[in-house]
Coordinates of C-alpha atoms in Angstrom, one line a residue:
M64 CA -64.0 131.8 15.8
D65 CA -61.7 129.1 14.4
T66 CA -60.6 128.9 10.8
S67 CA -63.1 126.2 9.8
A68 CA -66.0 128.3 11.3
R69 CA -64.8 131.3 9.3
R70 CA -64.9 129.2 6.1
R71 CA -68.5 128.3 6.8
T72 CA -69.5 131.8 7.7
W73 CA -68.2 133.8 4.8
P74 CA -70.4 132.1 2.1
R75 CA -73.4 132.8 4.3
L76 CA -72.5 136.5 4.6
L77 CA -72.6 136.6 0.8
L78 CA -76.3 136.0 1.1
V79 CA -77.0 138.0 4.3
I80 CA -75.4 141.2 2.9
P81 CA -77.7 141.3 -0.2
A82 CA -80.7 140.5 2.0
A83 CA -79.8 143.5 4.2
G84 CA -79.4 145.7 1.1
L85 CA -82.8 144.5 -0.2
L86 CA -84.3 145.4 3.2
V87 CA -83.0 148.9 2.9
L88 CA -84.4 149.2 -0.7
G89 CA -87.7 147.8 0.6
L90 CA -87.9 150.4 3.3
V91 CA -87.1 153.1 0.7
A92 CA -89.9 151.8 -1.6
G93 CA -92.4 151.9 1.2
L94 CA -91.5 155.5 2.1
L95 CA -91.8 156.5 -1.6
L96 CA -95.3 155.0 -1.7
M97 CA -96.2 157.3 1.2
G98 CA -95.0 160.3 -0.6
V99 CA -91.7 160.8 1.2
A100 CA -89.1 162.4 -1.1
L101 CA -86.2 160.0 -1.5
P102 CA -83.8 159.1 -4.3
I103 CA -85.2 156.4 -6.7
V104 CA -82.5 153.8 -7.6
S105 CA -84.9 152.0 -9.9
A106 CA -88.1 153.0 -11.7
R107 CA -89.6 149.7 -10.5
L108 CA -88.7 150.3 -6.8
P109 CA -92.1 151.4 -5.5
E110 CA -94.1 148.6 -7.2
L111 CA -91.6 146.0 -5.9
H112 CA -92.0 147.0 -2.2
S113 CA -93.8 143.7 -1.2
A114 CA -91.3 141.5 -3.2
L115 CA -88.3 143.3 -1.7
M116 CA -89.5 142.8 1.9
V117 CA -91.1 139.3 1.7
F118 CA -89.0 137.5 -0.9
G119 CA -85.8 139.5 -1.0
F120 CA -85.3 140.1 2.8
V121 CA -87.4 137.7 4.9
G122 CA -87.6 134.9 2.4
T123 CA -83.8 134.9 1.9
L124 CA -83.1 134.8 5.6
I125 CA -85.6 132.1 6.4
S126 CA -84.4 129.8 3.6
L127 CA -80.8 130.5 4.5
E128 CA -81.5 129.4 8.1
R129 CA -83.1 126.2 6.8
A130 CA -80.1 125.6 4.5
V131 CA -77.7 125.9 7.5
A132 CA -79.8 123.5 9.4
L133 CA -79.9 121.0 6.6
R134 CA -76.1 121.3 5.9
A135 CA -76.8 120.5 2.3
A136 CA -75.2 122.4 -0.6
W137 CA -78.3 122.2 -2.8
A138 CA -80.4 123.9 -0.1
Y139 CA -78.4 127.2 -0.5
A140 CA -80.0 127.6 -3.9
A141 CA -83.2 128.8 -2.3
P142 CA -81.7 132.0 -0.6
A143 CA -79.4 132.6 -3.6
L144 CA -82.3 132.5 -6.1
L145 CA -84.6 134.6 -3.9
A146 CA -81.9 137.3 -3.4
A147 CA -80.7 137.2 -7.0
G148 CA -84.3 137.2 -8.4
T149 CA -85.3 140.2 -6.4
I150 CA -82.2 142.1 -7.5
L151 CA -82.9 141.1 -11.1
A152 CA -86.4 142.4 -10.9
L153 CA -85.0 145.8 -10.1
T154 CA -82.9 146.0 -13.2
P155 CA -84.1 147.0 -16.7
V156 CA -84.4 143.4 -17.9
P157 CA -87.9 142.1 -18.2
V158 CA -89.4 141.7 -14.7
I159 CA -90.5 138.2 -15.5
A160 CA -86.8 137.1 -15.3
G161 CA -86.6 138.1 -11.6
Q162 CA -90.1 136.7 -10.9
A163 CA -89.2 133.4 -12.4
A164 CA -86.0 133.2 -10.3
I165 CA -88.0 133.9 -7.2
A166 CA -90.6 131.3 -8.0
V167 CA -87.8 128.7 -8.5
G168 CA -86.2 129.8 -5.2
M169 CA -89.5 129.3 -3.4
A170 CA -89.8 125.8 -5.0
V171 CA -86.4 124.9 -3.6
H172 CA -87.5 126.4 -0.2
A173 CA -90.5 124.1 -0.2
L174 CA -88.1 121.2 -1.0
Q175 CA -86.1 122.2 2.1
Y176 CA -89.0 121.3 4.2
R177 CA -89.4 118.0 2.4
A178 CA -85.8 117.2 3.4
I179 CA -86.5 118.4 7.0
W180 CA -89.6 116.3 7.2
A181 CA -87.5 113.2 6.3
R182 CA -85.4 113.9 9.4
Q183 CA -88.1 115.4 11.7
P184 CA -91.7 114.4 10.7
M185 CA -93.3 116.8 13.2
T186 CA -96.5 118.9 13.1
A187 CA -94.2 122.0 13.3
T188 CA -92.4 121.0 10.1
A189 CA -95.7 120.4 8.3
I190 CA -97.0 123.8 9.3
Q191 CA -93.9 125.5 8.0
G192 CA -94.0 123.5 4.9
L193 CA -97.6 124.7 4.3
G194 CA -96.3 128.2 4.6
A195 CA -93.6 127.6 2.0
V196 CA -96.1 126.1 -0.4
T197 CA -98.4 129.1 0.1
G198 CA -95.4 131.4 -0.6
L199 CA -94.7 129.4 -3.7
V200 CA -98.2 129.9 -5.0
A201 CA -97.8 133.6 -4.4
A202 CA -94.6 133.6 -6.5
V203 CA -96.1 131.6 -9.3
V204 CA -99.3 133.7 -9.7
W205 CA -97.1 136.9 -9.4
C206 CA -95.3 135.6 -12.5
A207 CA -98.8 135.3 -14.2
G208 CA -99.4 139.0 -13.6
V209 CA -101.5 139.1 -10.5
P210 CA -100.9 142.5 -8.8
A211 CA -99.1 142.7 -5.5
P212 CA -102.1 143.9 -3.4
R213 CA -104.0 140.7 -4.4
L214 CA -101.1 138.6 -3.1
V215 CA -101.1 140.1 0.4
P216 CA -103.1 137.2 2.0
L217 CA -100.8 134.6 0.4
L218 CA -97.6 136.5 1.4
A219 CA -98.9 137.0 4.9
V220 CA -99.8 133.4 5.4
F221 CA -96.4 132.3 4.1
L222 CA -94.7 134.2 6.9
I223 CA -97.3 133.6 9.5
L224 CA -97.2 129.8 9.2
T225 CA -93.4 129.8 9.1
I226 CA -93.2 131.7 12.4
T227 CA -96.1 129.7 13.9
G228 CA -94.4 126.4 13.1
E229 CA -91.3 127.7 14.8
R230 CA -93.2 128.7 17.9
L231 CA -94.9 125.2 18.0
E232 CA -91.4 123.7 18.2
L233 CA -90.8 125.6 21.3
A234 CA -94.3 125.1 22.7
R235 CA -93.6 121.4 22.7
I236 CA -91.4 122.1 25.8
A237 CA -94.6 122.9 27.7
A238 CA -96.3 119.8 26.2
P239 CA -99.5 121.3 24.7
G240 CA -100.6 117.8 23.7
I241 CA -101.5 116.0 20.5
R242 CA -105.0 117.5 20.3
A243 CA -103.6 121.0 20.6
E244 CA -101.1 120.3 17.8
R245 CA -103.8 118.8 15.6
L246 CA -105.9 121.9 16.2
L247 CA -103.1 124.2 15.2
F248 CA -102.4 122.1 12.1
A249 CA -106.1 122.2 11.1
L250 CA -106.1 126.0 11.5
S251 CA -102.9 126.3 9.5
L252 CA -104.2 124.1 6.7
A253 CA -107.5 126.0 6.5
L254 CA -105.6 129.3 6.5
S255 CA -103.4 128.3 3.7
A256 CA -106.3 127.0 1.6
V257 CA -108.4 130.1 2.2
A258 CA -105.4 132.4 1.3
I259 CA -105.2 130.6 -2.1
L260 CA -108.9 130.9 -2.5
S261 CA -108.6 134.6 -2.0
L262 CA -107.3 134.8 -5.5
T263 CA -110.7 133.9 -6.9
T264 CA -113.2 134.6 -4.2
P265 CA -111.7 137.3 -2.0
V266 CA -115.0 138.6 -0.7
V267 CA -115.6 135.4 1.1
A268 CA -112.1 134.1 1.6
V269 CA -110.6 137.2 3.3
P270 CA -113.1 137.4 6.2
V271 CA -112.8 133.7 6.8
A272 CA -109.0 134.1 6.8
G273 CA -109.5 136.7 9.5
I274 CA -111.5 134.3 11.7
L275 CA -108.8 131.6 11.2
L276 CA -106.0 134.1 12.0
L277 CA -107.7 135.0 15.2
G278 CA -107.9 131.3 16.0
V279 CA -104.1 131.0 15.5
V280 CA -103.5 134.0 17.7
A281 CA -105.7 132.5 20.5
W282 CA -103.7 129.2 20.2
L283 CA -100.4 131.0 20.4
L284 CA -101.5 133.0 23.4
R285 CA -102.7 129.8 25.1
Y286 CA -99.7 127.6 24.5
D287 CA -96.7 129.7 23.7
V288 CA -93.9 129.6 26.4
A289 CA -93.8 133.4 26.2
R290 CA -96.6 133.5 28.9
A291 CA -94.1 132.0 31.3
T292 CA -90.8 133.4 30.1
V293 CA -92.0 137.0 30.2
R294 CA -91.6 136.8 34.0
M295 CA -87.9 135.8 33.6
P296 CA -85.1 138.4 33.5
G297 CA -82.8 139.1 30.6
L298 CA -83.1 137.5 27.1
P299 CA -86.1 135.3 27.9
R300 CA -88.2 138.3 28.9
Y301 CA -87.0 140.4 25.9
V302 CA -88.0 137.6 23.5
A303 CA -91.4 137.1 25.3
V304 CA -92.2 140.8 25.2
C305 CA -91.5 140.9 21.5
L306 CA -93.6 137.8 20.9
L307 CA -96.6 139.1 22.9
A308 CA -96.4 142.4 21.0
G309 CA -96.3 140.6 17.7
Y310 CA -99.3 138.5 18.6
A311 CA -101.3 141.6 19.5
W312 CA -100.6 143.0 16.0
L313 CA -101.5 139.7 14.4
A314 CA -104.9 139.9 16.2
V315 CA -105.3 143.5 14.8
A316 CA -104.7 142.0 11.3
G317 CA -107.2 139.2 11.9
A318 CA -109.8 141.6 13.0
G319 CA -109.1 143.9 10.0
W320 CA -109.6 141.0 7.6
L321 CA -112.7 139.9 9.3
L322 CA -114.4 143.2 9.7
G323 CA -112.8 145.1 6.7
G324 CA -113.2 142.3 4.2
A325 CA -111.3 142.0 0.9
R326 CA -109.5 145.3 0.1
T327 CA -106.5 146.1 -2.1
E328 CA -106.2 149.8 -1.1
G329 CA -107.3 152.3 1.5
V330 CA -106.8 152.8 5.2
I331 CA -108.0 149.4 6.3
Y332 CA -105.8 147.6 3.8
D333 CA -102.8 149.7 4.9
A334 CA -103.5 149.1 8.6
T335 CA -104.0 145.3 8.3
T336 CA -101.2 144.8 5.9
H337 CA -98.6 146.5 8.0
A338 CA -100.0 145.0 11.2
V339 CA -98.9 141.7 9.7
F340 CA -95.6 142.6 8.0
L341 CA -94.3 145.2 10.4
G342 CA -96.1 144.6 13.7
F343 CA -95.9 140.8 13.6
V344 CA -93.2 139.7 11.2
I345 CA -90.5 142.3 11.9
T346 CA -91.1 142.2 15.7
M347 CA -90.7 138.4 15.5
I348 CA -87.4 138.9 13.6
M349 CA -86.3 141.2 16.4
A350 CA -87.3 138.6 18.9
H351 CA -85.4 135.7 17.3
A352 CA -82.3 137.6 16.0
P353 CA -80.2 137.0 19.2
V354 CA -80.9 133.3 18.9
I355 CA -80.9 132.6 15.1
L356 CA -78.1 134.9 13.8
P357 CA -75.5 133.2 16.0
A358 CA -76.4 129.9 14.5
V359 CA -76.4 131.2 11.0
L360 CA -73.3 133.5 11.1
G361 CA -71.4 132.1 14.0
V362 CA -71.4 135.4 15.9
R363 CA -72.3 136.0 19.5
I364 CA -75.2 138.4 20.2
P365 CA -75.6 138.6 23.9
Y366 CA -78.7 140.2 25.5
H367 CA -78.5 143.9 26.1
V368 CA -81.2 146.2 27.3
A369 CA -80.5 148.4 24.3
L370 CA -82.4 145.9 22.2
Y371 CA -85.6 147.1 23.6
V372 CA -85.2 150.6 22.1
P373 CA -85.8 149.8 18.4
V374 CA -88.5 147.3 19.4
A375 CA -90.3 150.0 21.4
L376 CA -89.8 152.5 18.5
L377 CA -91.3 150.1 16.0
Q378 CA -94.4 149.6 18.1
L379 CA -94.9 153.3 18.7
S380 CA -94.3 154.1 15.0
L381 CA -96.8 151.5 13.9
L382 CA -99.4 152.9 16.4
V383 CA -98.9 156.4 14.9
R384 CA -99.3 155.0 11.4
V385 CA -102.4 153.0 12.2
V386 CA -104.1 155.5 14.5
V387 CA -103.0 158.9 13.3
G388 CA -102.3 158.1 9.7
D389 CA -105.0 155.5 8.8
A390 CA -107.8 156.0 11.4
W391 CA -107.5 159.8 11.5
G392 CA -106.6 160.2 7.9
L393 CA -103.5 162.4 8.4
T394 CA -100.8 162.0 5.8
L395 CA -98.2 163.5 8.1
G396 CA -99.1 160.7 10.7
L397 CA -98.7 158.1 8.0
Q398 CA -95.4 159.4 6.9
A399 CA -94.1 159.9 10.5
G400 CA -95.1 156.3 11.3
G401 CA -93.4 155.0 8.2
V402 CA -90.2 156.9 8.8
G403 CA -90.2 155.8 12.5
A404 CA -90.6 152.2 11.5
A405 CA -87.7 152.4 9.0
V406 CA -85.5 154.0 11.7
A407 CA -86.5 151.3 14.2
I408 CA -85.6 148.5 11.8
L409 CA -82.3 150.0 10.7
G410 CA -81.6 150.9 14.3
F411 CA -82.1 147.4 15.4
G412 CA -79.5 146.2 12.8
V413 CA -77.0 148.8 14.1
T414 CA -77.7 147.8 17.7
V415 CA -77.2 144.1 17.0
V416 CA -73.9 144.8 15.3
V417 CA -72.6 147.0 18.1
V418 CA -73.6 144.5 20.8
S419 CA -72.0 141.7 18.8
L420 CA -68.7 143.7 18.3
R421 CA -68.6 144.6 22.0
A422 CA -69.1 141.0 23.0
G423 CA -66.3 139.9 20.5
R424 CA -63.9 142.5 22.0
A425 CA -64.7 141.4 25.5
A426 CA -64.1 137.7 24.6
R427 CA -60.8 138.5 23.0
A428 CA -59.7 140.6 26.0
A429 CA -60.6 137.7 28.3
R430 CA -58.6 135.2 26.2
V431 CA -55.6 137.6 26.2
A432 CA -55.9 137.9 30.0
R433 CA -56.0 134.2 30.4
T434 CA -53.0 133.5 28.2
P435 CA -50.3 134.9 30.5
E436 CA -51.8 132.9 33.4
R437 CA -51.5 129.7 31.4
S438 CA -48.0 130.6 30.4
R439 CA -46.9 131.2 34.0
G440 CA -48.5 127.9 34.9
R441 CA -46.4 126.1 32.3
V442 CA -43.2 127.8 33.5
S443 CA -43.9 127.0 37.1
A444 CA -44.5 123.4 36.2

């Protein structure tokens, strides 16, 4: 990595490192909610589980990636505010201070898509913009005192539409056609509207959101390039396996919303919520990390078969949580699934770091090996 690349990367690390820390705290908060005995670093930690994971971790990373793509200084305010606001919410100051910072950060994130639209007025950009606006609504009503369980449809749709828009960008390679794009936009627009309506009419809105979500899953399974790349070796197959697993969990969530209705607690609520945020969102992050992190941090993350291990552990842990913990009602199964998912997520981070460091050492060794050859060539000349 050259000097100019390092200068660009270090400021980004100042945002990635807090996001990683908030992920760890979010995982701890989730385990505390399941009754696992762990140290409590903040009295507010359990109640901020959703904010830590959605705004503090995923939201920071998504908005950082958009800021890097825009190459505009103002765009970095979004990840900075989201990370700082989440950290502030954990402190003894009034929680509204952190909530307000997060809401402003989400507003800047929505403006990021306005700037992207000016450069690339595509359906994919519009869908991701819808997701950002939905997330902004969630942040604003959270400031107004709406409890976190009531925000789940909004938070879920924020991340679902962000990822769906990204997948549409890649699906354009297979040329799904203008009708298919319009269908996905219509589904996305309706899903965003229904998620907002769930604040006032959840009994009707949540089952309708389930139907729309199943429609989005059907579209992705029909047009996503993962159906073809899963037959390819190496990184393309790894990404495709993650994508298809994520779509399966998204279908579980859609069925849960449709059949289970509006719930803010209980086993169906737990199963559908974590099918979205763990089964779909985290699996998607694992799928895209080898592609997105190099662009954001300027590091090389080559494909390695070891990447499958934390992905497989996450799927197995979530199955244990949903089947043994939720469906069978065994607390031990719930806790085992939660601990397994936390280990899988942290293990994935460790795996990525190790693979990247090994690749860096191999690249440096290759450069050193080539240097004497070039020197001998100059002497001979």
